[in-house]
Amino acid sequence: MSSDTLHTGPLQRGLKNRHIQLIALGGAIGTGLFLGSAGVLRSAGPSMILGYAIGGMIAFLIMRQLGEMIVEEPVAGSFSHFAHKYWAPYAGFLSGWNYWVLYVLVGMAELTAVGKYVQFWWPEVPTWATAAVFFVLINLINLVNVKTFGETEFWFAIVKVGAIVGMIALGLYLLLSGAGGEQAGFSNLWSHGGFFPNGISGMVMALAIIMFSFGGLELVGITAAEASDPKTVIPKAINQVVYRILIFYIGALSVLLALYPWDSLLETLGSAGDPYSGSPFVQIFSLIGSDTAAHILNFVVLTAALSVYNSGVYCNSRMLYGLAEQGDAPKVLMMVNRRGVPVLAIAVSALVTMLCVLVNYLLPQTALELLMSLVVAALLINWAMISLAHLKFRKAMKAQGIEPSFKAFWYPLSNYICLAFVALIAAIMLSMPGLRTSIIAIPFWALFIWLCFRLRLSSRRAAHG
């Protein structure tokens, strides 16, 4: 028998504290900030800074709710497991499969962004070709073992964090020394049509696109089954999320928007006919004549997108493993190689993500906006399910007389605040022509998953009958 024969077995706890800390950090820094901020800028102007702060706060409350459940039960497939156990089997089924689809879409969006960044250097290279190359490379990395994934993600995240800190430092130097030119100054945050150039409604409308940026934070929950000390590591990672959002999002965007008038930046970004043709971060340094900084930053935003896709490949395979473990997916997806890697789960996720290459081939101009709106719709379901499952979980804990060791903030008020926020985002998206379709699709998607759930139940009965 070959030593690499597939067998059903457990995942390996090969992720150390430093891996999980950086995965938590890396999950929140990607295309949403570096490329999606172009769409937010168009709607909100400088008030996007406040929009990211609000979105970050809601994301943090949801992370604490998820964290409370994970610390009590560190399992693969995290929130799907909690929805299944404390709510209803269908809730777990919907939660798990929706999250899997969410991360397939995130993977597609990040691969699309990679193509856009490569065009900064080589405009003639089509986005689908770049997507295809990196698709193969990242999947191969994930097939080695979980430690290789952890190491790759650790260094990807180090590059992102180092670059953002460096960019904030360089931006502050340019602003305070006058080296940024006469157009650079903090007054740019309010002097071009005010802090709310399109009114408060402009910022509120932008919240739908801002949501995309925070779609990677739940990744900490998926790492729990492979964390070497989840009860210590997970709370630490979740608590640091809020400081990171403040530094990386609020700090970076404040410095960025002070360096150059936002309306002039928007004109340059939109000149190619595609609002997401380039990263505002790269464009600003290019506009103020700092070409070296622009090239370095373009490399960083490329790394950031690859990092999120790397996390997505990892996350999806573990979610499929967790679904198979609780009987919501074929048991064959629990097959691992001798290094504890769920090979078939990675392969199935990769097959579906390959559609990204086709989407970019058919819709090179609109692929990213389409994928981002679908991600946000799936994310709304996901966040609502976490908040609702947490309400049920806390009820069950109380009935058993168990006091959770890592409590969510302001229970149950924070749950209702988060659910109201999700409803607000859905209403905003319904009012926006480009995003409306993805919200209208939600009930049909839930119905499709319900039919799949019923089919699974009847096939189970037939097998046992």
GROMACS .gro file of C-alpha atoms in nm:
model
  465
    1MET     CA    1   0.000   0.000   0.000
    2SER     CA    2   0.142   0.341  -0.097
    3SER     CA    3   0.237   0.568   0.194
    4ASP     CA    4   0.038   0.849   0.030
    5THR     CA    5  -0.287   0.653  -0.006
    6LEU     CA    6  -0.593   0.859   0.084
    7HIS     CA    7  -0.777   0.762   0.400
    8THR     CA    8  -1.043   0.907   0.629
    9GLY     CA    9  -0.871   1.075   0.919
   10PRO     CA   10  -0.839   1.386   1.134
   11LEU     CA   11  -0.691   1.719   1.027
   12GLN     CA   12  -0.350   1.798   1.176
   13ARG     CA   13  -0.313   2.065   1.442
   14GLY     CA   14  -0.017   2.218   1.260
   15LEU     CA   15  -0.102   2.590   1.292
   16LYS     CA   16   0.096   2.773   1.560
   17ASN     CA   17   0.004   3.096   1.743
   18ARG     CA   18   0.203   3.316   1.497
   19HIS     CA   19   0.025   3.150   1.200
   20ILE     CA   20  -0.324   3.213   1.343
   21GLN     CA   21  -0.244   3.572   1.446
   22LEU     CA   22  -0.125   3.656   1.094
   23ILE     CA   23  -0.409   3.462   0.923
   24ALA     CA   24  -0.658   3.668   1.128
   25LEU     CA   25  -0.482   3.984   1.024
   26GLY     CA   26  -0.431   3.882   0.662
   27GLY     CA   27  -0.798   3.790   0.619
   28ALA     CA   28  -0.900   4.154   0.661
   29ILE     CA   29  -0.643   4.305   0.427
   30GLY     CA   30  -0.706   4.231   0.062
   31THR     CA   31  -0.889   4.343  -0.248
   32GLY     CA   32  -1.172   4.506  -0.048
   33LEU     CA   33  -0.931   4.765   0.088
   34PHE     CA   34  -0.683   4.793  -0.198
   35LEU     CA   35  -0.918   4.783  -0.498
   36GLY     CA   36  -1.276   4.795  -0.363
   37SER     CA   37  -1.199   5.129  -0.197
   38ALA     CA   38  -1.214   5.284  -0.548
   39GLY     CA   39  -1.590   5.217  -0.563
   40VAL     CA   40  -1.637   5.338  -0.203
   41LEU     CA   41  -1.449   5.661  -0.281
   42ARG     CA   42  -1.684   5.731  -0.572
   43SER     CA   43  -1.990   5.708  -0.347
   44ALA     CA   44  -1.866   5.848  -0.015
   45GLY     CA   45  -1.560   6.067  -0.077
   46PRO     CA   46  -1.354   6.122   0.243
   47SER     CA   47  -1.645   6.002   0.461
   48MET     CA   48  -1.543   5.650   0.354
   49ILE     CA   49  -1.312   5.664   0.658
   50LEU     CA   50  -1.618   5.674   0.887
   51GLY     CA   51  -1.786   5.403   0.676
   52TYR     CA   52  -1.494   5.163   0.726
   53ALA     CA   53  -1.496   5.238   1.101
   54ILE     CA   54  -1.869   5.148   1.125
   55GLY     CA   55  -1.827   4.833   0.914
   56GLY     CA   56  -1.524   4.732   1.122
   57MET     CA   57  -1.713   4.773   1.449
   58ILE     CA   58  -1.999   4.549   1.332
   59ALA     CA   59  -1.749   4.292   1.203
   60PHE     CA   60  -1.577   4.294   1.542
   61LEU     CA   61  -1.905   4.232   1.731
   62ILE     CA   62  -1.982   3.936   1.503
   63MET     CA   63  -1.627   3.804   1.550
   64ARG     CA   64  -1.674   3.809   1.928
   65GLN     CA   65  -2.001   3.615   1.894
   66LEU     CA   66  -1.826   3.356   1.677
   67GLY     CA   67  -1.524   3.354   1.909
   68GLU     CA   68  -1.737   3.272   2.213
   69MET     CA   69  -1.870   2.960   2.041
   70ILE     CA   70  -1.533   2.850   1.898
   71VAL     CA   71  -1.349   2.872   2.232
   72GLU     CA   72  -1.611   2.640   2.387
   73GLU     CA   73  -1.599   2.396   2.091
   74PRO     CA   74  -1.298   2.425   1.854
   75VAL     CA   75  -1.417   2.221   1.552
   76ALA     CA   76  -1.374   2.219   1.172
   77GLY     CA   77  -1.653   2.395   0.989
   78SER     CA   78  -1.711   2.618   1.294
   79PHE     CA   79  -2.033   2.821   1.242
   80SER     CA   80  -2.197   2.551   1.031
   81HIS     CA   81  -2.142   2.314   1.325
   82PHE     CA   82  -2.298   2.560   1.573
   83ALA     CA   83  -2.599   2.636   1.351
   84HIS     CA   84  -2.647   2.259   1.304
   85LYS     CA   85  -2.614   2.170   1.673
   86TYR     CA   86  -2.789   2.460   1.848
   87TRP     CA   87  -3.044   2.567   1.587
   88ALA     CA   88  -3.155   2.311   1.327
   89PRO     CA   89  -2.996   2.068   1.077
   90TYR     CA   90  -3.112   2.284   0.783
   91ALA     CA   91  -2.951   2.594   0.942
   92GLY     CA   92  -2.619   2.408   0.961
   93PHE     CA   93  -2.657   2.283   0.605
   94LEU     CA   94  -2.735   2.633   0.468
   95SER     CA   95  -2.463   2.796   0.679
   96GLY     CA   96  -2.192   2.555   0.565
   97TRP     CA   97  -2.273   2.543   0.195
   98ASN     CA   98  -2.332   2.919   0.181
   99TYR     CA   99  -1.992   2.982   0.336
  100TRP     CA  100  -1.829   2.743   0.091
  101VAL     CA  101  -1.988   2.930  -0.203
  102LEU     CA  102  -1.892   3.263  -0.039
  103TYR     CA  103  -1.526   3.167  -0.035
  104VAL     CA  104  -1.537   3.027  -0.388
  105LEU     CA  105  -1.665   3.371  -0.496
  106VAL     CA  106  -1.402   3.549  -0.283
  107GLY     CA  107  -1.137   3.334  -0.452
  108MET     CA  108  -1.274   3.432  -0.794
  109ALA     CA  109  -1.277   3.804  -0.699
  110GLU     CA  110  -0.919   3.792  -0.568
  111LEU     CA  111  -0.792   3.611  -0.880
  112THR     CA  112  -0.966   3.877  -1.092
  113ALA     CA  113  -0.792   4.149  -0.888
  114VAL     CA  114  -0.455   3.976  -0.939
  115GLY     CA  115  -0.510   4.012  -1.315
  116LYS     CA  116  -0.580   4.387  -1.272
  117TYR     CA  117  -0.260   4.438  -1.070
  118VAL     CA  118  -0.045   4.253  -1.324
  119GLN     CA  119  -0.187   4.487  -1.593
  120PHE     CA  120  -0.023   4.779  -1.406
  121TRP     CA  121   0.309   4.644  -1.540
  122TRP     CA  122   0.192   4.453  -1.847
  123PRO     CA  123  -0.137   4.604  -1.975
  124GLU     CA  124  -0.151   4.360  -2.267
  125VAL     CA  125  -0.179   4.047  -2.043
  126PRO     CA  126  -0.549   3.948  -2.016
  127THR     CA  127  -0.686   3.903  -1.662
  128TRP     CA  128  -0.801   3.545  -1.733
  129ALA     CA  129  -0.444   3.434  -1.818
  130THR     CA  130  -0.298   3.569  -1.491
  131ALA     CA  131  -0.591   3.420  -1.296
  132ALA     CA  132  -0.518   3.077  -1.450
  133VAL     CA  133  -0.146   3.082  -1.358
  134PHE     CA  134  -0.194   3.180  -0.994
  135PHE     CA  135  -0.493   2.947  -0.958
  136VAL     CA  136  -0.262   2.649  -1.028
  137LEU     CA  137   0.023   2.778  -0.809
  138ILE     CA  138  -0.183   2.847  -0.493
  139ASN     CA  139  -0.369   2.514  -0.513
  140LEU     CA  140  -0.036   2.330  -0.535
  141ILE     CA  141   0.089   2.510  -0.219
  142ASN     CA  142  -0.222   2.401  -0.029
  143LEU     CA  143  -0.176   2.037  -0.128
  144VAL     CA  144   0.159   2.008   0.053
  145ASN     CA  145   0.048   2.028   0.420
  146VAL     CA  146  -0.121   2.267   0.660
  147LYS     CA  147   0.214   2.393   0.790
  148THR     CA  148   0.315   2.499   0.436
  149PHE     CA  149  -0.015   2.686   0.404
  150GLY     CA  150   0.045   2.848   0.746
  151GLU     CA  151   0.401   2.952   0.653
  152THR     CA  152   0.295   3.090   0.312
  153GLU     CA  153   0.011   3.287   0.470
  154PHE     CA  154   0.241   3.408   0.750
  155TRP     CA  155   0.487   3.562   0.501
  156PHE     CA  156   0.213   3.696   0.272
  157ALA     CA  157   0.062   3.874   0.573
  158ILE     CA  158   0.402   4.003   0.691
  159VAL     CA  159   0.449   4.167   0.347
  160LYS     CA  160   0.099   4.326   0.364
  161VAL     CA  161   0.137   4.455   0.718
  162GLY     CA  162   0.489   4.584   0.663
  163ALA     CA  163   0.378   4.762   0.347
  164ILE     CA  164   0.076   4.931   0.505
  165VAL     CA  165   0.284   5.050   0.800
  166GLY     CA  166   0.551   5.169   0.553
  167MET     CA  167   0.289   5.342   0.338
  168ILE     CA  168   0.140   5.523   0.640
  169ALA     CA  169   0.493   5.630   0.747
  170LEU     CA  170   0.588   5.747   0.394
  171GLY     CA  171   0.253   5.928   0.356
  172LEU     CA  172   0.298   6.107   0.689
  173TYR     CA  173   0.654   6.206   0.592
  174LEU     CA  174   0.530   6.346   0.255
  175LEU     CA  175   0.252   6.536   0.434
  176LEU     CA  176   0.456   6.678   0.722
  177SER     CA  177   0.775   6.759   0.529
  178GLY     CA  178   0.600   6.917   0.232
  179ALA     CA  179   0.770   6.666  -0.002
  180GLY     CA  180   0.427   6.550  -0.120
  181GLY     CA  181   0.377   6.874  -0.315
  182GLU     CA  182   0.140   7.165  -0.262
  183GLN     CA  183  -0.172   6.954  -0.325
  184ALA     CA  184  -0.092   6.734  -0.021
  185GLY     CA  185  -0.249   6.833   0.310
  186PHE     CA  186  -0.499   6.713   0.570
  187SER     CA  187  -0.740   6.978   0.440
  188ASN     CA  188  -0.804   6.741   0.145
  189LEU     CA  189  -1.026   6.547   0.387
  190TRP     CA  190  -1.283   6.827   0.398
  191SER     CA  191  -1.200   7.097   0.141
  192HIS     CA  192  -1.326   6.932  -0.180
  193GLY     CA  193  -1.701   6.932  -0.124
  194GLY     CA  194  -1.674   6.864   0.249
  195PHE     CA  195  -1.622   6.542   0.448
  196PHE     CA  196  -1.961   6.419   0.317
  197PRO     CA  197  -1.947   6.541  -0.048
  198ASN     CA  198  -2.249   6.327  -0.142
  199GLY     CA  199  -2.426   6.373   0.191
  200ILE     CA  200  -2.456   6.113   0.467
  201SER     CA  201  -2.656   5.900   0.222
  202GLY     CA  202  -2.343   5.870   0.002
  203MET     CA  203  -2.155   5.709   0.291
  204VAL     CA  204  -2.450   5.486   0.386
  205MET     CA  205  -2.477   5.361   0.025
  206ALA     CA  206  -2.103   5.285   0.026
  207LEU     CA  207  -2.147   5.049   0.324
  208ALA     CA  208  -2.257   4.776   0.080
  209ILE     CA  209  -1.915   4.780  -0.091
  210ILE     CA  210  -1.729   4.833   0.240
  211MET     CA  211  -1.880   4.505   0.366
  212PHE     CA  212  -1.674   4.318   0.105
  213SER     CA  213  -1.355   4.424   0.289
  214PHE     CA  214  -1.453   4.250   0.611
  215GLY     CA  215  -1.547   3.919   0.453
  216GLY     CA  216  -1.229   3.738   0.555
  217LEU     CA  217  -1.240   3.786   0.930
  218GLU     CA  218  -1.439   3.467   1.006
  219LEU     CA  219  -1.143   3.269   0.876
  220VAL     CA  220  -1.015   3.249   1.236
  221GLY     CA  221  -1.314   3.026   1.308
  222ILE     CA  222  -1.214   2.778   1.041
  223THR     CA  223  -0.854   2.753   1.173
  224ALA     CA  224  -0.977   2.634   1.516
  225ALA     CA  225  -0.962   2.262   1.425
  226GLU     CA  226  -0.596   2.296   1.328
  227ALA     CA  227  -0.481   2.537   1.598
  228SER     CA  228  -0.240   2.385   1.847
  229ASP     CA  229  -0.392   2.575   2.143
  230PRO     CA  230  -0.731   2.717   2.035
  231LYS     CA  231  -0.848   2.833   2.380
  232THR     CA  232  -0.556   3.078   2.410
  233VAL     CA  233  -0.485   3.159   2.047
  234ILE     CA  234  -0.838   3.231   1.915
  235PRO     CA  235  -0.938   3.500   2.176
  236LYS     CA  236  -0.605   3.675   2.122
  237ALA     CA  237  -0.649   3.683   1.743
  238ILE     CA  238  -1.009   3.808   1.761
  239ASN     CA  239  -0.938   4.083   2.015
  240GLN     CA  240  -0.659   4.223   1.803
  241VAL     CA  241  -0.888   4.257   1.499
  242VAL     CA  242  -1.034   4.586   1.620
  243TYR     CA  243  -0.695   4.758   1.664
  244ARG     CA  244  -0.584   4.633   1.326
  245ILE     CA  245  -0.893   4.769   1.155
  246LEU     CA  246  -0.831   5.108   1.315
  247ILE     CA  247  -0.464   5.117   1.217
  248PHE     CA  248  -0.478   4.960   0.873
  249TYR     CA  249  -0.808   5.084   0.740
  250ILE     CA  250  -0.864   5.413   0.915
  251GLY     CA  251  -0.494   5.509   0.933
  252ALA     CA  252  -0.407   5.411   0.576
  253LEU     CA  253  -0.718   5.571   0.421
  254SER     CA  254  -0.678   5.897   0.619
  255VAL     CA  255  -0.316   5.936   0.504
  256LEU     CA  256  -0.400   5.832   0.149
  257LEU     CA  257  -0.686   6.082   0.108
  258ALA     CA  258  -0.478   6.363   0.260
  259LEU     CA  259  -0.204   6.317  -0.002
  260TYR     CA  260  -0.416   6.407  -0.304
  261PRO     CA  261  -0.761   6.563  -0.370
  262TRP     CA  262  -1.005   6.271  -0.377
  263ASP     CA  263  -1.206   6.404  -0.674
  264SER     CA  264  -0.895   6.434  -0.895
  265LEU     CA  265  -0.790   6.081  -0.791
  266LEU     CA  266  -1.134   5.954  -0.890
  267GLU     CA  267  -1.107   6.112  -1.235
  268THR     CA  268  -0.777   5.932  -1.297
  269LEU     CA  269  -0.915   5.598  -1.175
  270GLY     CA  270  -1.226   5.624  -1.393
  271SER     CA  271  -1.042   5.734  -1.708
  272ALA     CA  272  -1.005   5.373  -1.831
  273GLY     CA  273  -1.384   5.324  -1.831
  274ASP     CA  274  -1.357   5.068  -1.549
  275PRO     CA  275  -1.390   5.213  -1.194
  276TYR     CA  276  -1.184   4.918  -1.064
  277SER     CA  277  -0.905   4.949  -1.322
  278GLY     CA  278  -0.640   5.011  -1.057
  279SER     CA  279  -0.576   5.049  -0.686
  280PRO     CA  280  -0.622   5.402  -0.539
  281PHE     CA  281  -0.319   5.326  -0.319
  282VAL     CA  282  -0.092   5.262  -0.618
  283GLN     CA  283  -0.245   5.546  -0.822
  284ILE     CA  284  -0.185   5.813  -0.558
  285PHE     CA  285   0.189   5.746  -0.533
  286SER     CA  286   0.202   5.739  -0.911
  287LEU     CA  287   0.025   6.080  -0.929
  288ILE     CA  288   0.254   6.250  -0.679
  289GLY     CA  289   0.555   6.131  -0.879
  290SER     CA  290   0.674   5.856  -0.643
  291ASP     CA  291   0.704   5.581  -0.904
  292THR     CA  292   0.920   5.352  -0.692
  293ALA     CA  293   0.659   5.358  -0.414
  294ALA     CA  294   0.385   5.288  -0.673
  295HIS     CA  295   0.570   4.980  -0.806
  296ILE     CA  296   0.641   4.848  -0.456
  297LEU     CA  297   0.277   4.903  -0.354
  298ASN     CA  298   0.151   4.729  -0.666
  299PHE     CA  299   0.361   4.426  -0.571
  300VAL     CA  300   0.211   4.444  -0.221
  301VAL     CA  301  -0.152   4.464  -0.337
  302LEU     CA  302  -0.080   4.170  -0.568
  303THR     CA  303   0.058   3.976  -0.269
  304ALA     CA  304  -0.250   4.076  -0.067
  305ALA     CA  305  -0.490   3.933  -0.326
  306LEU     CA  306  -0.288   3.610  -0.352
  307SER     CA  307  -0.286   3.584   0.026
  308VAL     CA  308  -0.667   3.607   0.048
  309TYR     CA  309  -0.704   3.349  -0.230
  310ASN     CA  310  -0.456   3.124  -0.047
  311SER     CA  311  -0.672   3.156   0.266
  312GLY     CA  312  -0.981   3.087   0.056
  313VAL     CA  313  -0.844   2.757  -0.079
  314TYR     CA  314  -0.758   2.651   0.276
  315CYS     CA  315  -1.088   2.767   0.418
  316ASN     CA  316  -1.307   2.602   0.155
  317SER     CA  317  -1.145   2.263   0.185
  318ARG     CA  318  -1.185   2.270   0.566
  319MET     CA  319  -1.548   2.378   0.538
  320LEU     CA  320  -1.617   2.083   0.303
  321TYR     CA  321  -1.435   1.854   0.548
  322GLY     CA  322  -1.652   1.987   0.833
  323LEU     CA  323  -1.971   1.943   0.626
  324ALA     CA  324  -1.873   1.583   0.545
  325GLU     CA  325  -1.799   1.522   0.914
  326GLN     CA  326  -2.151   1.627   1.018
  327GLY     CA  327  -2.312   1.435   0.730
  328ASP     CA  328  -2.399   1.740   0.517
  329ALA     CA  329  -2.159   1.650   0.233
  330PRO     CA  330  -2.038   1.316   0.089
  331LYS     CA  331  -1.811   1.133   0.338
  332VAL     CA  332  -1.549   1.094   0.066
  333LEU     CA  333  -1.459   1.464   0.119
  334MET     CA  334  -1.310   1.364   0.457
  335MET     CA  335  -1.034   1.172   0.278
  336VAL     CA  336  -0.689   1.304   0.375
  337ASN     CA  337  -0.339   1.212   0.261
  338ARG     CA  338  -0.068   1.098   0.504
  339ARG     CA  339   0.010   1.466   0.583
  340GLY     CA  340  -0.349   1.526   0.699
  341VAL     CA  341  -0.444   1.741   0.396
  342PRO     CA  342  -0.808   1.700   0.273
  343VAL     CA  343  -0.702   1.651  -0.091
  344LEU     CA  344  -1.044   1.578  -0.243
  345ALA     CA  345  -1.203   1.877  -0.066
  346ILE     CA  346  -0.930   2.103  -0.214
  347ALA     CA  347  -0.983   1.950  -0.561
  348VAL     CA  348  -1.364   1.999  -0.557
  349SER     CA  349  -1.329   2.365  -0.446
  350ALA     CA  350  -1.064   2.424  -0.713
  351LEU     CA  351  -1.285   2.282  -0.989
  352VAL     CA  352  -1.563   2.530  -0.910
  353THR     CA  353  -1.323   2.823  -0.867
  354MET     CA  354  -1.191   2.755  -1.219
  355LEU     CA  355  -1.509   2.926  -1.343
  356CYS     CA  356  -1.328   3.250  -1.251
  357VAL     CA  357  -1.101   3.212  -1.553
  358LEU     CA  358  -1.411   3.180  -1.774
  359VAL     CA  359  -1.590   3.480  -1.611
  360ASN     CA  360  -1.282   3.697  -1.670
  361TYR     CA  361  -1.256   3.577  -2.027
  362LEU     CA  362  -1.623   3.663  -2.100
  363LEU     CA  363  -1.659   3.980  -1.885
  364PRO     CA  364  -1.314   4.141  -1.842
  365GLN     CA  365  -1.460   4.486  -1.754
  366THR     CA  366  -1.739   4.391  -1.514
  367ALA     CA  367  -1.617   4.063  -1.359
  368LEU     CA  368  -1.491   4.219  -1.035
  369GLU     CA  369  -1.805   4.425  -0.959
  370LEU     CA  370  -2.027   4.123  -1.030
  371LEU     CA  371  -1.823   3.893  -0.806
  372MET     CA  372  -1.802   4.152  -0.526
  373SER     CA  373  -2.180   4.197  -0.515
  374LEU     CA  374  -2.234   3.817  -0.501
  375VAL     CA  375  -1.978   3.791  -0.219
  376VAL     CA  376  -2.158   4.058  -0.014
  377ALA     CA  377  -2.495   3.880  -0.059
  378ALA     CA  378  -2.343   3.551   0.063
  379LEU     CA  379  -2.169   3.738   0.345
  380LEU     CA  380  -2.501   3.885   0.464
  381ILE     CA  381  -2.643   3.533   0.502
  382ASN     CA  382  -2.325   3.426   0.680
  383TRP     CA  383  -2.319   3.711   0.932
  384ALA     CA  384  -2.692   3.677   1.005
  385MET     CA  385  -2.646   3.302   1.063
  386ILE     CA  386  -2.355   3.360   1.306
  387SER     CA  387  -2.556   3.614   1.511
  388LEU     CA  388  -2.869   3.396   1.517
  389ALA     CA  389  -2.674   3.076   1.598
  390HIS     CA  390  -2.501   3.261   1.882
  391LEU     CA  391  -2.840   3.357   2.034
  392LYS     CA  392  -2.939   2.986   2.028
  393PHE     CA  393  -2.597   2.879   2.159
  394ARG     CA  394  -2.613   3.115   2.459
  395LYS     CA  395  -2.965   2.989   2.541
  396ALA     CA  396  -2.838   2.629   2.538
  397MET     CA  397  -2.537   2.720   2.756
  398LYS     CA  398  -2.766   2.890   3.009
  399ALA     CA  399  -2.993   2.585   3.021
  400GLN     CA  400  -2.690   2.365   3.095
  401GLY     CA  401  -2.558   2.609   3.356
  402ILE     CA  402  -2.237   2.670   3.157
  403GLU     CA  403  -2.069   3.012   3.169
  404PRO     CA  404  -1.874   3.074   2.843
  405SER     CA  405  -1.512   3.172   2.911
  406PHE     CA  406  -1.476   3.418   2.617
  407LYS     CA  407  -1.801   3.614   2.616
  408ALA     CA  408  -1.935   3.823   2.328
  409PHE     CA  409  -1.993   4.192   2.400
  410TRP     CA  410  -2.338   4.322   2.502
  411TYR     CA  411  -2.532   4.000   2.447
  412PRO     CA  412  -2.812   3.995   2.327
  413LEU     CA  413  -2.815   4.365   2.222
  414SER     CA  414  -2.508   4.326   1.997
  415ASN     CA  415  -2.680   4.039   1.813
  416TYR     CA  416  -2.980   4.258   1.731
  417ILE     CA  417  -2.754   4.550   1.629
  418CYS     CA  418  -2.566   4.318   1.388
  419LEU     CA  419  -2.889   4.174   1.245
  420ALA     CA  420  -3.029   4.526   1.192
  421PHE     CA  421  -2.705   4.623   1.014
  422VAL     CA  422  -2.734   4.319   0.785
  423ALA     CA  423  -3.094   4.418   0.703
  424LEU     CA  424  -2.978   4.776   0.628
  425ILE     CA  425  -2.709   4.651   0.386
  426ALA     CA  426  -2.966   4.431   0.209
  427ALA     CA  427  -3.199   4.732   0.172
  428ILE     CA  428  -2.912   4.947   0.036
  429MET     CA  429  -2.819   4.680  -0.219
  430LEU     CA  430  -3.181   4.647  -0.329
  431SER     CA  431  -3.183   5.018  -0.414
  432MET     CA  432  -2.865   4.995  -0.627
  433PRO     CA  433  -2.916   4.865  -0.984
  434GLY     CA  434  -2.572   4.701  -1.004
  435LEU     CA  435  -2.615   4.512  -0.676
  436ARG     CA  436  -2.991   4.444  -0.675
  437THR     CA  437  -2.977   4.110  -0.857
  438SER     CA  438  -2.752   3.949  -0.595
  439ILE     CA  439  -3.002   4.034  -0.317
  440ILE     CA  440  -3.303   3.915  -0.521
  441ALA     CA  441  -3.112   3.588  -0.568
  442ILE     CA  442  -3.091   3.521  -0.188
  443PRO     CA  443  -3.439   3.361  -0.140
  444PHE     CA  444  -3.389   3.147  -0.453
  445TRP     CA  445  -3.048   3.039  -0.322
  446ALA     CA  446  -3.197   2.949   0.019
  447LEU     CA  447  -3.473   2.750  -0.156
  448PHE     CA  448  -3.217   2.566  -0.372
  449ILE     CA  449  -3.016   2.473  -0.060
  450TRP     CA  450  -3.338   2.360   0.112
  451LEU     CA  451  -3.419   2.129  -0.183
  452CYS     CA  452  -3.065   1.985  -0.165
  453PHE     CA  453  -3.116   1.937   0.210
  454ARG     CA  454  -3.445   1.748   0.153
  455LEU     CA  455  -3.277   1.531  -0.110
  456ARG     CA  456  -2.999   1.446   0.134
  457LEU     CA  457  -3.256   1.351   0.402
  458SER     CA  458  -3.453   1.126   0.166
  459SER     CA  459  -3.136   0.954   0.037
  460ARG     CA  460  -3.031   0.893   0.400
  461ARG     CA  461  -3.369   0.740   0.482
  462ALA     CA  462  -3.347   0.522   0.172
  463ALA     CA  463  -2.997   0.406   0.277
  464HIS     CA  464  -3.117   0.320   0.628
  465GLY     CA  465  -3.453   0.185   0.517
   0.00000   0.00000   0.00000
